[in-house]
mmCIF file of C-alpha atoms and ligand atoms in Angstrom:
data_model
loop_
_atom_site.group_PDB
_atom_site.id
_atom_site.type_symbol
_atom_site.label_atom_id
_atom_site.label_comp_id
_atom_site.label_asym_id
_atom_site.label_seq_id
_atom_site.Cartn_x
_atom_site.Cartn_y
_atom_site.Cartn_z
ATOM 1 C CA MET A 1 29.502 -60.437 201.596
ATOM 2 C CA ASP A 2 27.794 -57.538 203.319
ATOM 3 C CA ALA A 3 28.740 -57.273 206.978
ATOM 4 C CA GLY A 4 25.826 -54.909 207.695
ATOM 5 C CA GLY A 5 22.197 -55.696 208.397
ATOM 6 C CA GLU A 6 20.093 -55.179 211.456
ATOM 7 C CA HIS A 7 19.389 -57.674 214.204
ATOM 8 C CA ALA A 8 17.220 -56.582 217.127
ATOM 9 C CA PRO A 9 18.480 -58.375 220.258
ATOM 10 C CA VAL A 10 15.621 -60.279 221.927
ATOM 11 C CA LEU A 11 14.717 -60.037 225.635
ATOM 12 C CA LEU A 12 17.566 -57.572 226.166
ATOM 13 C CA PRO A 13 16.685 -56.193 229.644
ATOM 14 C CA GLN A 14 15.858 -59.730 230.823
ATOM 15 C CA VAL A 15 19.222 -61.013 229.522
ATOM 16 C CA LEU A 16 21.165 -58.261 231.287
ATOM 17 C CA ALA A 17 19.315 -58.926 234.545
ATOM 18 C CA ALA A 18 19.851 -62.686 234.181
ATOM 19 C CA LEU A 19 23.577 -62.274 233.543
ATOM 20 C CA ASN A 20 23.773 -60.096 236.625
ATOM 21 C CA VAL A 21 26.495 -58.031 234.917
ATOM 22 C CA ARG A 22 29.189 -56.650 237.234
ATOM 23 C CA GLY A 23 31.576 -53.951 235.983
ATOM 24 C CA ASN A 24 34.730 -55.992 236.374
ATOM 25 C CA GLY A 25 33.174 -59.378 235.575
ATOM 26 C CA VAL A 26 34.085 -61.795 232.787
ATOM 27 C CA TYR A 27 31.374 -62.631 230.235
ATOM 28 C CA LEU A 28 30.937 -64.835 227.207
ATOM 29 C CA ASP A 29 28.656 -63.992 224.301
ATOM 30 C CA ALA A 30 28.716 -67.370 222.555
ATOM 31 C CA THR A 31 26.502 -66.169 219.674
ATOM 32 C CA PHE A 32 27.703 -62.688 218.693
ATOM 33 C CA GLY A 33 25.434 -62.244 215.644
ATOM 34 C CA ARG A 34 25.336 -58.483 215.187
ATOM 35 C CA GLY A 35 26.389 -57.778 218.753
ATOM 36 C CA GLY A 36 23.173 -56.344 220.180
ATOM 37 C CA HIS A 37 23.572 -58.234 223.449
ATOM 38 C CA ALA A 38 27.373 -57.895 223.418
ATOM 39 C CA GLU A 39 27.188 -54.129 223.071
ATOM 40 C CA ALA A 40 24.794 -53.864 226.034
ATOM 41 C CA ILE A 41 26.996 -56.120 228.207
ATOM 42 C CA LEU A 42 30.009 -54.016 227.298
ATOM 43 C CA GLU A 43 28.258 -50.797 228.306
ATOM 44 C CA ASN A 44 28.133 -52.213 231.823
ATOM 45 C CA LEU A 45 31.795 -53.224 232.013
ATOM 46 C CA VAL A 46 34.611 -51.079 233.412
ATOM 47 C CA ALA A 47 38.230 -51.271 232.225
ATOM 48 C CA GLY A 48 38.881 -54.444 234.258
ATOM 49 C CA GLY A 49 35.912 -56.316 232.786
ATOM 50 C CA ARG A 50 36.111 -58.797 229.923
ATOM 51 C CA LEU A 51 33.895 -59.936 227.118
ATOM 52 C CA VAL A 52 34.704 -62.949 224.963
ATOM 53 C CA CYS A 53 32.667 -63.117 221.749
ATOM 54 C CA ILE A 54 32.243 -66.231 219.611
ATOM 55 C CA ASP A 55 30.445 -66.813 216.329
ATOM 56 C CA ARG A 56 30.943 -69.492 213.699
ATOM 57 C CA ASP A 57 29.884 -67.103 210.933
ATOM 58 C CA PRO A 58 32.837 -65.208 209.422
ATOM 59 C CA VAL A 59 30.577 -62.260 208.497
ATOM 60 C CA ALA A 60 29.481 -61.866 212.142
ATOM 61 C CA VAL A 61 33.078 -62.157 213.343
ATOM 62 C CA ALA A 62 34.306 -59.566 210.848
ATOM 63 C CA GLU A 63 31.653 -57.214 212.217
ATOM 64 C CA ALA A 64 32.726 -57.914 215.833
ATOM 65 C CA ARG A 65 36.387 -57.286 214.995
ATOM 66 C CA ARG A 66 35.552 -54.046 213.201
ATOM 67 C CA ARG A 67 33.280 -52.837 215.999
ATOM 68 C CA PHE A 68 35.555 -53.636 218.931
ATOM 69 C CA ALA A 69 38.985 -53.078 217.373
ATOM 70 C CA GLY A 70 41.241 -51.517 219.996
ATOM 71 C CA ASP A 71 38.973 -52.374 222.959
ATOM 72 C CA ALA A 72 41.261 -54.338 225.284
ATOM 73 C CA ARG A 73 38.272 -55.759 227.173
ATOM 74 C CA VAL A 74 37.024 -57.704 224.138
ATOM 75 C CA SER A 75 38.319 -60.904 222.483
ATOM 76 C CA VAL A 76 36.641 -62.256 219.363
ATOM 77 C CA PHE A 77 36.801 -65.828 218.044
ATOM 78 C CA LEU A 78 35.658 -67.408 214.812
ATOM 79 C CA ALA A 79 34.682 -70.747 216.313
ATOM 80 C CA ARG A 80 31.837 -73.045 217.221
ATOM 81 C CA PHE A 81 30.544 -72.416 220.691
ATOM 82 C CA SER A 82 31.130 -76.063 221.618
ATOM 83 C CA SER A 83 34.829 -75.064 221.670
ATOM 84 C CA LEU A 84 34.235 -72.335 224.249
ATOM 85 C CA ALA A 85 36.836 -73.819 226.624
ATOM 86 C CA SER A 86 39.659 -73.539 224.097
ATOM 87 C CA CYS A 87 38.590 -69.987 223.180
ATOM 88 C CA ALA A 88 38.643 -69.092 226.893
ATOM 89 C CA ASP A 89 42.095 -70.656 227.285
ATOM 90 C CA ARG A 90 43.414 -68.519 224.452
ATOM 91 C CA VAL A 91 42.373 -65.419 226.384
ATOM 92 C CA GLU A 92 43.822 -66.756 229.633
ATOM 93 C CA PRO A 93 44.473 -70.383 230.572
ATOM 94 C CA GLY A 94 41.651 -71.697 232.770
ATOM 95 C CA LEU A 95 39.524 -68.537 232.326
ATOM 96 C CA LYS A 96 36.070 -68.823 233.925
ATOM 97 C CA PHE A 97 32.998 -66.712 233.234
ATOM 98 C CA ASP A 98 30.645 -64.825 235.544
ATOM 99 C CA GLY A 99 28.022 -65.112 232.835
ATOM 100 C CA MET A 100 27.532 -66.881 229.534
ATOM 101 C CA LEU A 101 24.920 -66.052 226.918
ATOM 102 C CA PHE A 102 23.685 -68.367 224.160
ATOM 103 C CA ASP A 103 21.154 -66.687 221.851
ATOM 104 C CA LEU A 104 20.531 -69.640 219.576
ATOM 105 C CA GLY A 105 19.661 -70.002 215.909
ATOM 106 C CA VAL A 106 20.293 -67.628 213.054
ATOM 107 C CA SER A 107 20.442 -63.840 212.976
ATOM 108 C CA SER A 108 18.233 -61.572 210.882
ATOM 109 C CA PRO A 109 21.130 -60.641 208.542
ATOM 110 C CA GLN A 110 21.782 -64.358 207.908
ATOM 111 C CA LEU A 111 18.100 -64.894 207.066
ATOM 112 C CA ASP A 112 17.807 -61.710 205.035
ATOM 113 C CA ASP A 113 20.865 -62.312 202.852
ATOM 114 C CA ALA A 114 19.512 -64.489 200.008
ATOM 115 C CA ARG A 115 23.063 -65.638 199.217
ATOM 116 C CA ARG A 116 23.193 -67.582 202.493
ATOM 117 C CA GLY A 117 20.275 -69.765 201.395
ATOM 118 C CA PHE A 118 18.416 -69.868 204.749
ATOM 119 C CA SER A 119 15.154 -68.413 203.534
ATOM 120 C CA PHE A 120 12.258 -69.839 201.557
ATOM 121 C CA MET A 121 11.064 -66.238 201.104
ATOM 122 C CA ARG A 122 14.121 -65.172 199.115
ATOM 123 C CA ASP A 123 15.575 -67.075 196.214
ATOM 124 C CA GLY A 124 19.227 -68.006 196.652
ATOM 125 C CA PRO A 125 21.630 -70.936 196.544
ATOM 126 C CA LEU A 126 20.390 -73.787 198.762
ATOM 127 C CA ASP A 127 23.233 -73.471 201.275
ATOM 128 C CA MET A 128 22.230 -72.785 204.949
ATOM 129 C CA ARG A 129 25.723 -73.153 206.391
ATOM 130 C CA MET A 130 26.418 -70.641 209.170
ATOM 131 C CA SER A 131 30.072 -71.240 208.426
ATOM 132 C CA PRO A 132 30.128 -71.370 204.607
ATOM 133 C CA ALA A 133 33.381 -73.329 204.331
ATOM 134 C CA GLU A 134 32.322 -76.061 206.768
ATOM 135 C CA GLY A 135 30.703 -79.352 205.760
ATOM 136 C CA PRO A 136 27.983 -80.166 203.235
ATOM 137 C CA SER A 137 25.411 -77.556 202.210
ATOM 138 C CA ALA A 138 21.639 -78.044 202.267
ATOM 139 C CA ALA A 139 21.787 -78.739 198.505
ATOM 140 C CA ASP A 140 24.342 -81.525 199.100
ATOM 141 C CA ILE A 141 21.999 -83.088 201.674
ATOM 142 C CA VAL A 142 18.863 -82.757 199.550
ATOM 143 C CA ASN A 143 20.559 -84.119 196.429
ATOM 144 C CA ARG A 144 22.442 -87.006 198.019
ATOM 145 C CA LEU A 145 20.618 -88.586 200.960
ATOM 146 C CA PRO A 146 18.174 -91.450 200.449
ATOM 147 C CA ALA A 147 14.472 -90.697 200.879
ATOM 148 C CA ALA A 148 14.235 -92.487 204.246
ATOM 149 C CA GLU A 149 17.048 -90.402 205.706
ATOM 150 C CA LEU A 150 15.573 -87.141 204.368
ATOM 151 C CA ALA A 151 12.209 -88.077 205.861
ATOM 152 C CA ARG A 152 13.850 -88.771 209.221
ATOM 153 C CA ILE A 153 15.538 -85.341 209.179
ATOM 154 C CA PHE A 154 12.295 -83.528 208.289
ATOM 155 C CA ARG A 155 10.399 -85.427 210.990
ATOM 156 C CA GLU A 156 13.016 -85.252 213.742
ATOM 157 C CA PHE A 157 14.249 -81.676 213.302
ATOM 158 C CA GLY A 158 11.184 -80.075 211.708
ATOM 159 C CA GLU A 159 8.342 -82.081 213.243
ATOM 160 C CA GLU A 160 7.015 -82.155 209.640
ATOM 161 C CA ARG A 161 3.867 -84.252 209.236
ATOM 162 C CA HIS A 162 4.384 -84.759 205.510
ATOM 163 C CA ALA A 163 8.025 -85.782 205.860
ATOM 164 C CA SER A 164 7.844 -88.995 203.815
ATOM 165 C CA ARG A 165 5.784 -87.496 201.031
ATOM 166 C CA ILE A 166 8.148 -84.517 200.675
ATOM 167 C CA ALA A 167 11.229 -86.773 200.790
ATOM 168 C CA ARG A 168 9.853 -89.071 198.063
ATOM 169 C CA ALA A 169 8.983 -86.081 195.872
ATOM 170 C CA ILE A 170 12.504 -84.669 196.301
ATOM 171 C CA VAL A 171 14.092 -87.968 195.281
ATOM 172 C CA ALA A 172 11.818 -88.230 192.215
ATOM 173 C CA ASP A 173 12.522 -84.637 191.114
ATOM 174 C CA ARG A 174 16.265 -84.669 191.639
ATOM 175 C CA ALA A 175 16.589 -87.610 189.222
ATOM 176 C CA THR A 176 15.848 -85.110 186.439
ATOM 177 C CA ARG A 177 17.696 -82.101 187.843
ATOM 178 C CA PRO A 178 19.444 -81.499 191.182
ATOM 179 C CA PHE A 179 18.063 -78.871 193.555
ATOM 180 C CA GLU A 180 20.216 -75.761 193.549
ATOM 181 C CA ARG A 181 18.007 -72.889 194.688
ATOM 182 C CA THR A 182 15.880 -72.275 197.790
ATOM 183 C CA SER A 183 12.908 -71.383 195.548
ATOM 184 C CA GLU A 184 13.081 -74.802 193.821
ATOM 185 C CA LEU A 185 12.789 -76.645 197.138
ATOM 186 C CA ALA A 186 10.162 -74.276 198.566
ATOM 187 C CA GLY A 187 8.148 -74.634 195.339
ATOM 188 C CA LEU A 188 8.216 -78.422 195.457
ATOM 189 C CA ILE A 189 7.082 -78.459 199.108
ATOM 190 C CA SER A 190 4.176 -76.104 198.334
ATOM 191 C CA ARG A 191 3.119 -78.397 195.486
ATOM 192 C CA VAL A 192 3.194 -81.670 197.422
ATOM 193 C CA THR A 193 1.771 -80.665 200.812
ATOM 194 C CA ARG A 194 -1.991 -80.337 200.638
ATOM 195 C CA SER A 195 -2.786 -78.900 204.070
ATOM 196 C CA HIS A 196 -1.402 -75.470 204.822
ATOM 197 C CA GLU A 197 -1.009 -74.168 208.389
ATOM 198 C CA ARG A 198 -2.406 -70.698 208.764
ATOM 199 C CA GLY A 199 0.271 -67.990 208.818
ATOM 200 C CA LYS A 200 3.040 -70.494 208.065
ATOM 201 C CA HIS A 201 4.693 -71.127 204.690
ATOM 202 C CA PRO A 202 4.466 -74.868 203.916
ATOM 203 C CA ALA A 203 8.289 -74.998 203.647
ATOM 204 C CA THR A 204 8.893 -73.586 207.151
ATOM 205 C CA ARG A 205 9.400 -76.922 208.886
ATOM 206 C CA VAL A 206 11.590 -78.521 206.212
ATOM 207 C CA PHE A 207 13.812 -75.440 206.045
ATOM 208 C CA GLN A 208 14.154 -75.472 209.851
ATOM 209 C CA ALA A 209 14.997 -79.167 209.765
ATOM 210 C CA LEU A 210 17.640 -78.775 207.067
ATOM 211 C CA ARG A 211 19.219 -75.815 208.836
ATOM 212 C CA ILE A 212 19.450 -77.718 212.126
ATOM 213 C CA TYR A 213 20.897 -80.778 210.370
ATOM 214 C CA VAL A 214 23.371 -78.891 208.141
ATOM 215 C CA ASN A 215 24.771 -76.979 211.139
ATOM 216 C CA GLY A 216 24.574 -79.846 213.643
ATOM 217 C CA GLU A 217 22.751 -77.371 215.877
ATOM 218 C CA LEU A 218 21.414 -79.746 218.527
ATOM 219 C CA ASP A 219 24.741 -81.579 218.953
ATOM 220 C CA GLU A 220 26.496 -78.211 219.194
ATOM 221 C CA LEU A 221 24.069 -77.101 221.899
ATOM 222 C CA GLU A 222 24.471 -80.290 223.956
ATOM 223 C CA ALA A 223 28.271 -80.102 223.726
ATOM 224 C CA ALA A 224 28.362 -76.402 224.634
ATOM 225 C CA LEU A 225 26.099 -76.843 227.656
ATOM 226 C CA GLU A 226 28.315 -79.667 228.934
ATOM 227 C CA ALA A 227 31.419 -77.512 228.357
ATOM 228 C CA SER A 228 29.844 -74.560 230.178
ATOM 229 C CA LEU A 229 29.834 -76.290 233.580
ATOM 230 C CA ALA A 230 33.617 -76.333 233.911
ATOM 231 C CA ARG A 231 33.899 -72.709 232.769
ATOM 232 C CA LEU A 232 31.267 -71.019 234.903
ATOM 233 C CA ALA A 233 32.749 -69.266 237.936
ATOM 234 C CA PRO A 234 30.998 -69.900 241.278
ATOM 235 C CA ARG A 235 27.615 -68.108 241.057
ATOM 236 C CA GLY A 236 28.237 -67.594 237.328
ATOM 237 C CA ARG A 237 25.043 -67.405 235.265
ATOM 238 C CA LEU A 238 24.185 -69.610 232.293
ATOM 239 C CA VAL A 239 21.659 -67.782 230.111
ATOM 240 C CA VAL A 240 20.122 -69.464 227.064
ATOM 241 C CA ILE A 241 17.535 -68.187 224.593
ATOM 242 C CA SER A 242 16.013 -70.884 222.401
ATOM 243 C CA PHE A 243 13.590 -70.490 219.503
ATOM 244 C CA HIS A 244 11.923 -73.877 219.140
ATOM 245 C CA SER A 245 10.875 -76.770 221.311
ATOM 246 C CA LEU A 246 13.757 -79.072 220.294
ATOM 247 C CA GLU A 247 16.318 -76.585 221.605
ATOM 248 C CA ASP A 248 14.293 -75.633 224.639
ATOM 249 C CA ARG A 249 13.847 -79.278 225.645
ATOM 250 C CA ILE A 250 17.629 -79.794 225.617
ATOM 251 C CA VAL A 251 18.224 -76.653 227.683
ATOM 252 C CA LYS A 252 15.473 -77.441 230.195
ATOM 253 C CA ARG A 253 16.619 -81.032 230.686
ATOM 254 C CA PHE A 254 20.256 -80.050 231.029
ATOM 255 C CA MET A 255 19.519 -77.394 233.642
ATOM 256 C CA ARG A 256 17.146 -79.656 235.586
ATOM 257 C CA ARG A 257 19.549 -82.611 235.503
ATOM 258 C CA HIS A 258 22.360 -80.519 236.957
ATOM 259 C CA ALA A 259 20.114 -78.800 239.490
ATOM 260 C CA THR A 260 19.223 -82.067 241.223
ATOM 261 C CA THR A 261 21.213 -84.688 243.084
ATOM 262 C CA ASP A 262 21.876 -87.876 241.123
ATOM 263 C CA PRO A 263 18.800 -90.013 242.038
ATOM 264 C CA VAL A 264 21.083 -92.941 242.907
ATOM 265 C CA TYR A 265 22.063 -91.006 246.069
ATOM 266 C CA ALA A 266 18.585 -89.698 246.958
ATOM 267 C CA GLY A 267 17.947 -89.849 250.688
ATOM 268 C CA LEU A 268 21.513 -90.858 251.581
ATOM 269 C CA PRO A 269 23.286 -88.769 254.249
ATOM 270 C CA SER A 270 26.279 -87.871 252.087
ATOM 271 C CA VAL A 271 26.622 -87.425 248.366
ATOM 272 C CA PRO A 272 29.893 -87.674 246.419
ATOM 273 C CA ARG A 273 30.967 -84.337 244.982
ATOM 274 C CA ASP A 274 30.396 -85.496 241.381
ATOM 275 C CA ALA A 275 26.782 -86.452 242.101
ATOM 276 C CA ALA A 276 25.856 -83.198 243.881
ATOM 277 C CA PRO A 277 23.920 -80.480 241.998
ATOM 278 C CA LYS A 278 26.100 -78.100 240.023
ATOM 279 C CA LEU A 279 23.412 -75.600 239.101
ATOM 280 C CA ARG A 280 20.562 -73.730 240.729
ATOM 281 C CA LEU A 281 17.599 -72.841 238.523
ATOM 282 C CA VAL A 282 16.898 -69.102 238.434
ATOM 283 C CA GLY A 283 13.194 -68.505 237.783
ATOM 284 C CA ARG A 284 11.212 -70.290 235.100
ATOM 285 C CA GLY A 285 11.312 -69.895 231.339
ATOM 286 C CA VAL A 286 10.764 -66.263 230.323
ATOM 287 C CA THR A 287 9.056 -65.182 227.081
ATOM 288 C CA ALA A 288 8.762 -61.804 225.399
ATOM 289 C CA ASP A 289 5.837 -59.522 226.205
ATOM 290 C CA GLU A 290 3.356 -58.197 223.636
ATOM 291 C CA MET A 291 5.215 -54.933 223.178
ATOM 292 C CA GLU A 292 8.380 -56.736 222.186
ATOM 293 C CA THR A 293 6.693 -59.271 219.893
ATOM 294 C CA ALA A 294 4.806 -56.438 218.152
ATOM 295 C CA ARG A 295 8.126 -54.680 217.556
ATOM 296 C CA ASN A 296 10.164 -57.785 216.752
ATOM 297 C CA PRO A 297 8.309 -60.856 215.416
ATOM 298 C CA ARG A 298 11.452 -63.031 215.994
ATOM 299 C CA ALA A 299 10.857 -62.623 219.739
ATOM 300 C CA ARG A 300 7.538 -64.475 219.490
ATOM 301 C CA SER A 301 9.118 -67.917 219.839
ATOM 302 C CA ALA A 302 11.999 -66.904 222.145
ATOM 303 C CA ARG A 303 12.286 -68.586 225.535
ATOM 304 C CA LEU A 304 14.939 -67.580 228.047
ATOM 305 C CA ARG A 305 16.218 -69.996 230.694
ATOM 306 C CA VAL A 306 18.691 -69.184 233.421
ATOM 307 C CA ALA A 307 20.750 -71.236 235.868
ATOM 308 C CA GLU A 308 23.474 -70.323 238.337
ATOM 309 C CA ARG A 309 26.632 -72.310 238.994
ATOM 310 C CA LEU A 310 26.756 -73.528 242.560
ATOM 311 C CA THR A 311 29.989 -73.380 244.474
ATOM 312 C CA GLU A 312 31.149 -76.744 245.747
ATOM 313 C CA GLU A 313 30.325 -75.768 249.330
ATOM 314 C CA LEU A 314 26.776 -74.870 248.315
ATOM 315 C CA ALA A 315 26.365 -78.010 246.278
ATOM 316 C CA VAL A 316 27.070 -80.551 249.014
HETATM 317 C C1 SAM B 1 20.308 -65.255 217.035
HETATM 318 S S1 SAM B 1 21.878 -64.815 216.462
HETATM 319 C C2 SAM B 1 22.582 -63.923 217.825
HETATM 320 C C3 SAM B 1 22.224 -62.484 217.835
HETATM 321 C C4 SAM B 1 22.957 -61.651 218.854
HETATM 322 N N1 SAM B 1 22.646 -62.026 220.206
HETATM 323 C C5 SAM B 1 22.704 -60.180 218.634
HETATM 324 O O1 SAM B 1 22.177 -59.506 219.544
HETATM 325 O O2 SAM B 1 23.017 -59.666 217.563
HETATM 326 C C6 SAM B 1 22.760 -66.337 216.552
HETATM 327 C C7 SAM B 1 24.200 -66.261 216.108
HETATM 328 O O3 SAM B 1 24.843 -67.410 216.639
HETATM 329 C C8 SAM B 1 25.686 -67.962 215.684
HETATM 330 N N2 SAM B 1 25.764 -69.406 216.001
HETATM 331 C C9 SAM B 1 24.776 -70.310 215.958
HETATM 332 N N3 SAM B 1 25.226 -71.522 216.325
HETATM 333 C C10 SAM B 1 26.530 -71.372 216.626
HETATM 334 C C11 SAM B 1 27.546 -72.255 217.088
HETATM 335 N N4 SAM B 1 27.301 -73.550 217.291
HETATM 336 N N5 SAM B 1 28.761 -71.758 217.328
HETATM 337 C C12 SAM B 1 29.025 -70.428 217.131
HETATM 338 N N6 SAM B 1 28.115 -69.558 216.671
HETATM 339 C C13 SAM B 1 26.870 -70.014 216.428
HETATM 340 C C14 SAM B 1 25.041 -67.666 214.352
HETATM 341 O O4 SAM B 1 26.007 -67.645 213.336
HETATM 342 C C15 SAM B 1 24.415 -66.296 214.610
HETATM 343 O O5 SAM B 1 25.279 -65.282 214.210
#
């Protein structure tokens, strides 16, 4: 597979400011992709600084290893970001980060490579796995699950209005021949959905839903956010860029929940350490300006949220 391909990092100056990069700090890029953010973080690090890079896609990791070979500041892991604690421990037991970046979703090279099967615009095998050896592919899901379960996936992860109709049509069609190609599924969706949203391919929502389901994206995000708390150094920054409302809702709720005292203790003179806030919200959600969205259409749906780890003294 081609390790090349371009990916323009979104909200780059805002990410660097949010991470508050210090030359000898320790940073995690949990979603290396093509390293646009990683490269910029690294430019700000001196010899004592560290950057840990994670991606679950072997093509992205091969690119990271090639790019940073021989740079003692960088460690690269082929892993899910929910396992960030064990990656950190492999660098140094108990390692904590001054900043962590999650730039969620898929990269442009993943979308652009038809062989990965993410795109309804390019014909390829109906795969959609970020880590091609891991778990069932989109074709396995589409060809095996009952109609009710497919409809639930399209509704829950794609907010697709025609979920049941599309699911029933899939089940009817696959009885004759299983779905193997992205174009076969995209074609069926175009045929069975009558109303078309302007500027949006009718398969957009179903493809998003399948991708989220195949990669367990929302569970991964929840697990990684929980894991981040124990690995952020005092005043360490948690920086997350999400690309749709399902992700953003998880991020917003997580940050808010940990930025407030457990309501059970509201108004009481002392609060147990576990119930005290662990995070401080830094600003509100940030979106890309017109210049960036004109240059990079991916940035249109990006939303950046930032929180800072409180020290225990600050929290109580
Ligand atoms: C939007 S791209 C990141 C782009 C990157 N910031 C850059 O500037 O090139 C998202 C990357 O995160 C990876 N990814 C998504 N979910 C992941 C997970 N749960 N664990 C590890 N990597 C993940 C994808 O494989 C993809 O390469």
